[in-house]
Amino acid sequence: MSSITVLLPVNGRRSEKVSELPIYQYSLQGVKCAGCVRSVEKALTAESEITQFSVNFADRSASVQTSLPAEKVCELLTAAGYGATIVEDDDDLEQVRLSERQHFLKTLNASIGALVAGAFMMWLEMSGLMPSLSSSAGLFTGALLGVLALLVMYFAGGHIYRGAVASFCNRSFNMDTLIGLGTGTAWIYSTGLLLVNLIDPKLLPDQGQHLYYEAAVMILGFILLGQALESRARGTTSEAIRKLLDLQPKTALRVKDGVEEEVGVRLLIPGDLIRVRPGEAIPLDGVVRSGQSFVDESMLTGEPVPVSKTADDVVVGGTMNGAGSLEVEVNAVGSKTVLAKIVATVRQAQNSKPALGRLADQVSAVFVPVVMMIALLTAVIWYWLAPGNNLGYALITMTTVLIVACPCALGLATPMSVMVGVGRAAANGILIRNGDALQLAEKLDTVVLDKTGTVTEGRPEVTDILFGAEADREQVLSMAAAIEAHSEHPVAAAIVEYCSNDGTSLLHAEEFRSEPGSGVAATVDGHSVLIGNLEWMRQHDIAVDELELKAEDAAAAGGSLAWVALEQKLVAVFVITDPVKADSVAAIEAFHRQGLEVIMLSGDNQKTASAVAAKVGIDRVVANVKPEQKLIEIENLQRLGKVVAMVGDGINDAPALAQADVGYAIGKGTDIAIEAADVTLVNGSLTGVTTAIGISRATVANIKQNLFGAFIYNSLAIPLAAGVLFPFTGLLLNPMIAGAAMALSSVTVVTNANRLRWAKVPGSQ
């Protein structure tokens, strides 16, 4: 499997280093609860060659970064008592889907068989047809029921008992431990009762003459039914990745020596030429070499309007070709494609755990041993204090405590919500990199925006030029074009375009140097030239009095200024206007409705920045800031106790994006900004930030609901199972009802998490 460079959480924490080691994806089998997850993590932690890993209980998957062969990790997990299958591509994913479907049907059939057998045993007991255990007929019938129960336990729930044995051997207790102890104790007690009656029926009182085979079988039936329903509901949470993978066609039409041949996409390499026919999905990333068409890039940008594509235009795999035919040269395959990187980001986020989830993990780590102690203590108390059938009461209460307390719901509470939330965000063109970004979004009270490319279009154009009295227009434009041609800044591009359209002569710039956030300098045609902001001029002791008043008027109207000095003398000022994005006003209004203070940081001058802020309703402006000052501004806000989101798109925003509590990168920006951010907005729209915050808050609220429900369930269920109400009501919780309740709690968590798929979030689909 090819290596990819991503950041993965290690036991819930984000790595500070980016490694080039390969990351393998695994589908896990036999992982049933948070205790199982702890066992898997324990096995992976013990191997020093594994640098990073994350385990997702919700979809039973794991991401492992290691120098070991992929198969070696499978062996480690098998030794820990769990199965693992490598998932490298969509074909493997399809096999996982089929396997999950088969598992669902097998579990459902096993639960039906157990429930039918248990119902028959209950009917036999309740109908009065069961002979007394003191008779030979009763002993024979009881033995048959014992064999039937054992067969059901072996064939329907054998994996549970094997898991319980493995958990004891590994000293890592889980759900199987509790169920195995509870139902196993019921069967052993009942079998022991038959053996005692075979010796002498008078050794035990009449109150103790009750078999619990039906309880063991019914408990298994309810638990298996819950697992089947949970598996069915859980399958919808991974739809985000499945839909993304389904976007890429399986085959492509390769053109070689003028001959077209249909081949598998995995056989293509960079440099291959492929034909994309009308209405087909583009197989891989590439560059159009011939043809013209409109391409639907909504899966990438969220924009419904098709984009025109002609020669030399870039196309992305998974987007949909329109009515034209295109010949495309492939330039990225496998994990290098945009679609593969998006899938990797979504997987990474779905496997990550916010702090709330790590709290649940810590509780689950000690939960099972504590429950076992409570169950044992309950049995001892009932044995000494219960009226009449002490042993029977002790068995019932111990079994009920063991069954009702399984931490399935607790383990599912966080990952289920994270999976659905991240998947919904991906469907809206929002790529969330880690779980902490989800949780922190709920606490945000301040959002800081870069101006160019974030609030504005990022496509500035020169709208006016102010010339000094002694300036030579042609000379100024020629020299400005020569020096700005070396810069990648959007303002530089606007100046070059304007000067080129004006028909200026081409000159060559030498000794070019750039000061980010200030300006550029070079020698052009033997002359020293400076272009930059007002502070850049003052740093070089250049007088600006001649054009300052006119420039201030232009800045007050919202224009950005690029001052030009030739041989230490001001000669011109370019007035550059960057149109405000159409949705910026609506986005900032949405920020205010979300209770956020909106601040804009800009390297532009105060008047220009203030004019833009006034147009869109921004609360506060900090202008004339350099890249390192943006980071300092974020730190200052955090020192004041603010929880800060930063939104930007340029290289100069990367430090601030990394420093912010949550960084949002506009997807049309630079790779560096995207790598530094916690959340990437693929469609480049500022409204995507409000949607991302809304989805994050809805997800965290859903996690809290799940955790609250799981904690309350266990807090109430364990005392009830222990018989705390018996002295007042004379009633005990039936072990079968306990099994049904435990299964229902897991199904409830899964169902509640899936509500996120339809929760109302402004701007979302």
JSON list of C-alpha atoms in Angstrom, two decimals, residues 184-316:
[
{"chain": "A", "resi": 184, "resn": "GLY", "atom": "CA", "xyz": [-22.65, -19.27, 32.08]},
{"chain": "A", "resi": 185, "resn": "THR", "atom": "CA", "xyz": [-23.39, -19.01, 35.81]},
{"chain": "A", "resi": 186, "resn": "ALA", "atom": "CA", "xyz": [-27.12, -19.52, 35.14]},
{"chain": "A", "resi": 187, "resn": "TRP", "atom": "CA", "xyz": [-26.42, -22.67, 33.10]},
{"chain": "A", "resi": 188, "resn": "ILE", "atom": "CA", "xyz": [-23.89, -24.07, 35.60]},
{"chain": "A", "resi": 189, "resn": "TYR", "atom": "CA", "xyz": [-26.24, -23.41, 38.53]},
{"chain": "A", "resi": 190, "resn": "SER", "atom": "CA", "xyz": [-29.12, -25.17, 36.74]},
{"chain": "A", "resi": 191, "resn": "THR", "atom": "CA", "xyz": [-26.96, -28.14, 35.79]},
{"chain": "A", "resi": 192, "resn": "GLY", "atom": "CA", "xyz": [-25.63, -28.35, 39.35]},
{"chain": "A", "resi": 193, "resn": "LEU", "atom": "CA", "xyz": [-29.21, -28.30, 40.62]},
{"chain": "A", "resi": 194, "resn": "LEU", "atom": "CA", "xyz": [-30.06, -31.32, 38.44]},
{"chain": "A", "resi": 195, "resn": "LEU", "atom": "CA", "xyz": [-27.03, -33.21, 39.75]},
{"chain": "A", "resi": 196, "resn": "VAL", "atom": "CA", "xyz": [-27.94, -32.43, 43.38]},
{"chain": "A", "resi": 197, "resn": "ASN", "atom": "CA", "xyz": [-31.52, -33.63, 42.81]},
{"chain": "A", "resi": 198, "resn": "LEU", "atom": "CA", "xyz": [-30.19, -36.73, 41.16]},
{"chain": "A", "resi": 199, "resn": "ILE", "atom": "CA", "xyz": [-28.34, -37.51, 44.41]},
{"chain": "A", "resi": 200, "resn": "ASP", "atom": "CA", "xyz": [-31.01, -36.36, 46.88]},
{"chain": "A", "resi": 201, "resn": "PRO", "atom": "CA", "xyz": [-33.90, -33.96, 46.09]},
{"chain": "A", "resi": 202, "resn": "LYS", "atom": "CA", "xyz": [-34.13, -32.98, 49.78]},
{"chain": "A", "resi": 203, "resn": "LEU", "atom": "CA", "xyz": [-30.68, -31.38, 49.88]},
{"chain": "A", "resi": 204, "resn": "LEU", "atom": "CA", "xyz": [-32.12, -28.08, 48.60]},
{"chain": "A", "resi": 205, "resn": "PRO", "atom": "CA", "xyz": [-35.32, -26.32, 49.79]},
{"chain": "A", "resi": 206, "resn": "ASP", "atom": "CA", "xyz": [-38.36, -26.00, 47.52]},
{"chain": "A", "resi": 207, "resn": "GLN", "atom": "CA", "xyz": [-37.52, -22.31, 46.84]},
{"chain": "A", "resi": 208, "resn": "GLY", "atom": "CA", "xyz": [-34.27, -23.41, 45.20]},
{"chain": "A", "resi": 209, "resn": "GLN", "atom": "CA", "xyz": [-35.91, -25.90, 42.82]},
{"chain": "A", "resi": 210, "resn": "HIS", "atom": "CA", "xyz": [-35.88, -23.66, 39.74]},
{"chain": "A", "resi": 211, "resn": "LEU", "atom": "CA", "xyz": [-33.92, -24.02, 36.51]},
{"chain": "A", "resi": 212, "resn": "TYR", "atom": "CA", "xyz": [-32.51, -20.94, 34.76]},
{"chain": "A", "resi": 213, "resn": "TYR", "atom": "CA", "xyz": [-31.79, -22.44, 31.35]},
{"chain": "A", "resi": 214, "resn": "GLU", "atom": "CA", "xyz": [-34.49, -20.31, 29.74]},
{"chain": "A", "resi": 215, "resn": "ALA", "atom": "CA", "xyz": [-32.97, -17.17, 31.27]},
{"chain": "A", "resi": 216, "resn": "ALA", "atom": "CA", "xyz": [-29.53, -17.91, 29.80]},
{"chain": "A", "resi": 217, "resn": "VAL", "atom": "CA", "xyz": [-31.00, -18.61, 26.36]},
{"chain": "A", "resi": 218, "resn": "MET", "atom": "CA", "xyz": [-33.40, -15.63, 26.33]},
{"chain": "A", "resi": 219, "resn": "ILE", "atom": "CA", "xyz": [-30.63, -13.29, 27.48]},
{"chain": "A", "resi": 220, "resn": "LEU", "atom": "CA", "xyz": [-28.47, -14.47, 24.58]},
{"chain": "A", "resi": 221, "resn": "GLY", "atom": "CA", "xyz": [-31.39, -14.02, 22.20]},
{"chain": "A", "resi": 222, "resn": "PHE", "atom": "CA", "xyz": [-32.05, -10.42, 23.24]},
{"chain": "A", "resi": 223, "resn": "ILE", "atom": "CA", "xyz": [-28.35, -9.53, 23.17]},
{"chain": "A", "resi": 224, "resn": "LEU", "atom": "CA", "xyz": [-27.88, -11.02, 19.70]},
{"chain": "A", "resi": 225, "resn": "LEU", "atom": "CA", "xyz": [-31.01, -9.25, 18.47]},
{"chain": "A", "resi": 226, "resn": "GLY", "atom": "CA", "xyz": [-29.63, -5.96, 19.80]},
{"chain": "A", "resi": 227, "resn": "GLN", "atom": "CA", "xyz": [-26.31, -6.59, 18.06]},
{"chain": "A", "resi": 228, "resn": "ALA", "atom": "CA", "xyz": [-28.10, -7.32, 14.79]},
{"chain": "A", "resi": 229, "resn": "LEU", "atom": "CA", "xyz": [-30.24, -4.17, 14.99]},
{"chain": "A", "resi": 230, "resn": "GLU", "atom": "CA", "xyz": [-27.19, -2.12, 15.97]},
{"chain": "A", "resi": 231, "resn": "SER", "atom": "CA", "xyz": [-25.22, -3.54, 13.03]},
{"chain": "A", "resi": 232, "resn": "ARG", "atom": "CA", "xyz": [-28.06, -2.67, 10.65]},
{"chain": "A", "resi": 233, "resn": "ALA", "atom": "CA", "xyz": [-28.34, 0.91, 11.93]},
{"chain": "A", "resi": 234, "resn": "ARG", "atom": "CA", "xyz": [-24.57, 1.32, 12.15]},
{"chain": "A", "resi": 235, "resn": "GLY", "atom": "CA", "xyz": [-24.16, 0.50, 8.47]},
{"chain": "A", "resi": 236, "resn": "THR", "atom": "CA", "xyz": [-25.62, 3.86, 7.44]},
{"chain": "A", "resi": 237, "resn": "THR", "atom": "CA", "xyz": [-22.97, 5.84, 9.31]},
{"chain": "A", "resi": 238, "resn": "SER", "atom": "CA", "xyz": [-20.18, 4.91, 6.89]},
{"chain": "A", "resi": 239, "resn": "GLU", "atom": "CA", "xyz": [-22.18, 6.05, 3.86]},
{"chain": "A", "resi": 240, "resn": "ALA", "atom": "CA", "xyz": [-20.00, 9.17, 3.56]},
{"chain": "A", "resi": 241, "resn": "ILE", "atom": "CA", "xyz": [-16.91, 7.20, 2.59]},
{"chain": "A", "resi": 242, "resn": "ARG", "atom": "CA", "xyz": [-18.86, 4.73, 0.49]},
{"chain": "A", "resi": 243, "resn": "LYS", "atom": "CA", "xyz": [-20.47, 7.53, -1.53]},
{"chain": "A", "resi": 244, "resn": "LEU", "atom": "CA", "xyz": [-17.09, 9.18, -2.02]},
{"chain": "A", "resi": 245, "resn": "LEU", "atom": "CA", "xyz": [-15.50, 5.95, -3.24]},
{"chain": "A", "resi": 246, "resn": "ASP", "atom": "CA", "xyz": [-18.45, 5.27, -5.53]},
{"chain": "A", "resi": 247, "resn": "LEU", "atom": "CA", "xyz": [-17.71, 8.54, -7.36]},
{"chain": "A", "resi": 248, "resn": "GLN", "atom": "CA", "xyz": [-14.67, 7.02, -9.03]},
{"chain": "A", "resi": 249, "resn": "PRO", "atom": "CA", "xyz": [-15.46, 4.73, -11.97]},
{"chain": "A", "resi": 250, "resn": "LYS", "atom": "CA", "xyz": [-13.89, 1.28, -12.03]},
{"chain": "A", "resi": 251, "resn": "THR", "atom": "CA", "xyz": [-12.68, 1.51, -15.64]},
{"chain": "A", "resi": 252, "resn": "ALA", "atom": "CA", "xyz": [-11.35, 4.15, -18.03]},
{"chain": "A", "resi": 253, "resn": "LEU", "atom": "CA", "xyz": [-10.88, 4.47, -21.78]},
{"chain": "A", "resi": 254, "resn": "ARG", "atom": "CA", "xyz": [-7.11, 4.63, -22.32]},
{"chain": "A", "resi": 255, "resn": "VAL", "atom": "CA", "xyz": [-5.83, 6.10, -25.60]},
{"chain": "A", "resi": 256, "resn": "LYS", "atom": "CA", "xyz": [-2.55, 4.60, -26.80]},
{"chain": "A", "resi": 257, "resn": "ASP", "atom": "CA", "xyz": [-1.14, 5.07, -30.30]},
{"chain": "A", "resi": 258, "resn": "GLY", "atom": "CA", "xyz": [-4.53, 6.28, -31.43]},
{"chain": "A", "resi": 259, "resn": "VAL", "atom": "CA", "xyz": [-6.26, 3.13, -30.17]},
{"chain": "A", "resi": 260, "resn": "GLU", "atom": "CA", "xyz": [-8.83, 3.29, -27.39]},
{"chain": "A", "resi": 261, "resn": "GLU", "atom": "CA", "xyz": [-8.89, 0.45, -24.85]},
{"chain": "A", "resi": 262, "resn": "GLU", "atom": "CA", "xyz": [-11.03, 0.04, -21.74]},
{"chain": "A", "resi": 263, "resn": "VAL", "atom": "CA", "xyz": [-8.82, -0.77, -18.75]},
{"chain": "A", "resi": 264, "resn": "GLY", "atom": "CA", "xyz": [-9.16, -0.84, -14.97]},
{"chain": "A", "resi": 265, "resn": "VAL", "atom": "CA", "xyz": [-8.49, 2.51, -13.31]},
{"chain": "A", "resi": 266, "resn": "ARG", "atom": "CA", "xyz": [-5.88, 0.88, -11.07]},
{"chain": "A", "resi": 267, "resn": "LEU", "atom": "CA", "xyz": [-3.81, 0.03, -14.18]},
{"chain": "A", "resi": 268, "resn": "LEU", "atom": "CA", "xyz": [-3.40, 3.68, -15.18]},
{"chain": "A", "resi": 269, "resn": "ILE", "atom": "CA", "xyz": [-0.17, 5.56, -14.45]},
{"chain": "A", "resi": 270, "resn": "PRO", "atom": "CA", "xyz": [0.76, 9.25, -14.63]},
{"chain": "A", "resi": 271, "resn": "GLY", "atom": "CA", "xyz": [1.24, 10.28, -18.25]},
{"chain": "A", "resi": 272, "resn": "ASP", "atom": "CA", "xyz": [-1.46, 7.98, -19.63]},
{"chain": "A", "resi": 273, "resn": "LEU", "atom": "CA", "xyz": [-3.97, 9.61, -21.96]},
{"chain": "A", "resi": 274, "resn": "ILE", "atom": "CA", "xyz": [-7.62, 8.78, -21.35]},
{"chain": "A", "resi": 275, "resn": "ARG", "atom": "CA", "xyz": [-10.81, 9.74, -23.15]},
{"chain": "A", "resi": 276, "resn": "VAL", "atom": "CA", "xyz": [-13.78, 10.90, -21.09]},
{"chain": "A", "resi": 277, "resn": "ARG", "atom": "CA", "xyz": [-17.00, 10.55, -23.03]},
{"chain": "A", "resi": 278, "resn": "PRO", "atom": "CA", "xyz": [-20.08, 12.76, -22.53]},
{"chain": "A", "resi": 279, "resn": "GLY", "atom": "CA", "xyz": [-21.92, 12.03, -19.29]},
{"chain": "A", "resi": 280, "resn": "GLU", "atom": "CA", "xyz": [-19.10, 9.94, -17.78]},
{"chain": "A", "resi": 281, "resn": "ALA", "atom": "CA", "xyz": [-17.33, 10.48, -14.49]},
{"chain": "A", "resi": 282, "resn": "ILE", "atom": "CA", "xyz": [-13.71, 11.56, -14.85]},
{"chain": "A", "resi": 283, "resn": "PRO", "atom": "CA", "xyz": [-11.66, 8.57, -13.58]},
{"chain": "A", "resi": 284, "resn": "LEU", "atom": "CA", "xyz": [-8.55, 10.32, -12.21]},
{"chain": "A", "resi": 285, "resn": "ASP", "atom": "CA", "xyz": [-6.96, 13.73, -11.73]},
{"chain": "A", "resi": 286, "resn": "GLY", "atom": "CA", "xyz": [-5.36, 15.13, -14.85]},
{"chain": "A", "resi": 287, "resn": "VAL", "atom": "CA", "xyz": [-4.96, 17.92, -17.39]},
{"chain": "A", "resi": 288, "resn": "VAL", "atom": "CA", "xyz": [-7.15, 18.37, -20.46]},
{"chain": "A", "resi": 289, "resn": "ARG", "atom": "CA", "xyz": [-5.10, 17.92, -23.62]},
{"chain": "A", "resi": 290, "resn": "SER", "atom": "CA", "xyz": [-7.88, 18.29, -26.16]},
{"chain": "A", "resi": 291, "resn": "GLY", "atom": "CA", "xyz": [-11.62, 18.78, -26.31]},
{"chain": "A", "resi": 292, "resn": "GLN", "atom": "CA", "xyz": [-14.06, 21.13, -24.64]},
{"chain": "A", "resi": 293, "resn": "SER", "atom": "CA", "xyz": [-16.83, 20.44, -22.15]},
{"chain": "A", "resi": 294, "resn": "PHE", "atom": "CA", "xyz": [-18.53, 21.62, -19.00]},
{"chain": "A", "resi": 295, "resn": "VAL", "atom": "CA", "xyz": [-17.72, 19.59, -15.88]},
{"chain": "A", "resi": 296, "resn": "ASP", "atom": "CA", "xyz": [-19.93, 19.27, -12.81]},
{"chain": "A", "resi": 297, "resn": "GLU", "atom": "CA", "xyz": [-17.55, 19.77, -9.86]},
{"chain": "A", "resi": 298, "resn": "SER", "atom": "CA", "xyz": [-20.27, 19.95, -7.21]},
{"chain": "A", "resi": 299, "resn": "MET", "atom": "CA", "xyz": [-18.85, 16.91, -5.39]},
{"chain": "A", "resi": 300, "resn": "LEU", "atom": "CA", "xyz": [-15.67, 18.95, -4.86]},
{"chain": "A", "resi": 301, "resn": "THR", "atom": "CA", "xyz": [-16.88, 22.54, -4.53]},
{"chain": "A", "resi": 302, "resn": "GLY", "atom": "CA", "xyz": [-20.57, 22.27, -3.72]},
{"chain": "A", "resi": 303, "resn": "GLU", "atom": "CA", "xyz": [-21.25, 24.68, -6.60]},
{"chain": "A", "resi": 304, "resn": "PRO", "atom": "CA", "xyz": [-24.09, 23.44, -8.85]},
{"chain": "A", "resi": 305, "resn": "VAL", "atom": "CA", "xyz": [-22.97, 25.40, -11.94]},
{"chain": "A", "resi": 306, "resn": "PRO", "atom": "CA", "xyz": [-20.78, 23.30, -14.30]},
{"chain": "A", "resi": 307, "resn": "VAL", "atom": "CA", "xyz": [-17.29, 24.65, -15.04]},
{"chain": "A", "resi": 308, "resn": "SER", "atom": "CA", "xyz": [-15.95, 25.09, -18.56]},
{"chain": "A", "resi": 309, "resn": "LYS", "atom": "CA", "xyz": [-12.92, 22.90, -19.33]},
{"chain": "A", "resi": 310, "resn": "THR", "atom": "CA", "xyz": [-10.64, 23.29, -22.34]},
{"chain": "A", "resi": 311, "resn": "ALA", "atom": "CA", "xyz": [-7.00, 22.47, -23.16]},
{"chain": "A", "resi": 312, "resn": "ASP", "atom": "CA", "xyz": [-4.57, 22.83, -20.22]},
{"chain": "A", "resi": 313, "resn": "ASP", "atom": "CA", "xyz": [-7.37, 23.00, -17.63]},
{"chain": "A", "resi": 314, "resn": "VAL", "atom": "CA", "xyz": [-7.10, 20.76, -14.58]},
{"chain": "A", "resi": 315, "resn": "VAL", "atom": "CA", "xyz": [-9.82, 18.17, -13.92]},
{"chain": "A", "resi": 316, "resn": "VAL", "atom": "CA", "xyz": [-10.40, 16.11, -10.78]}
]
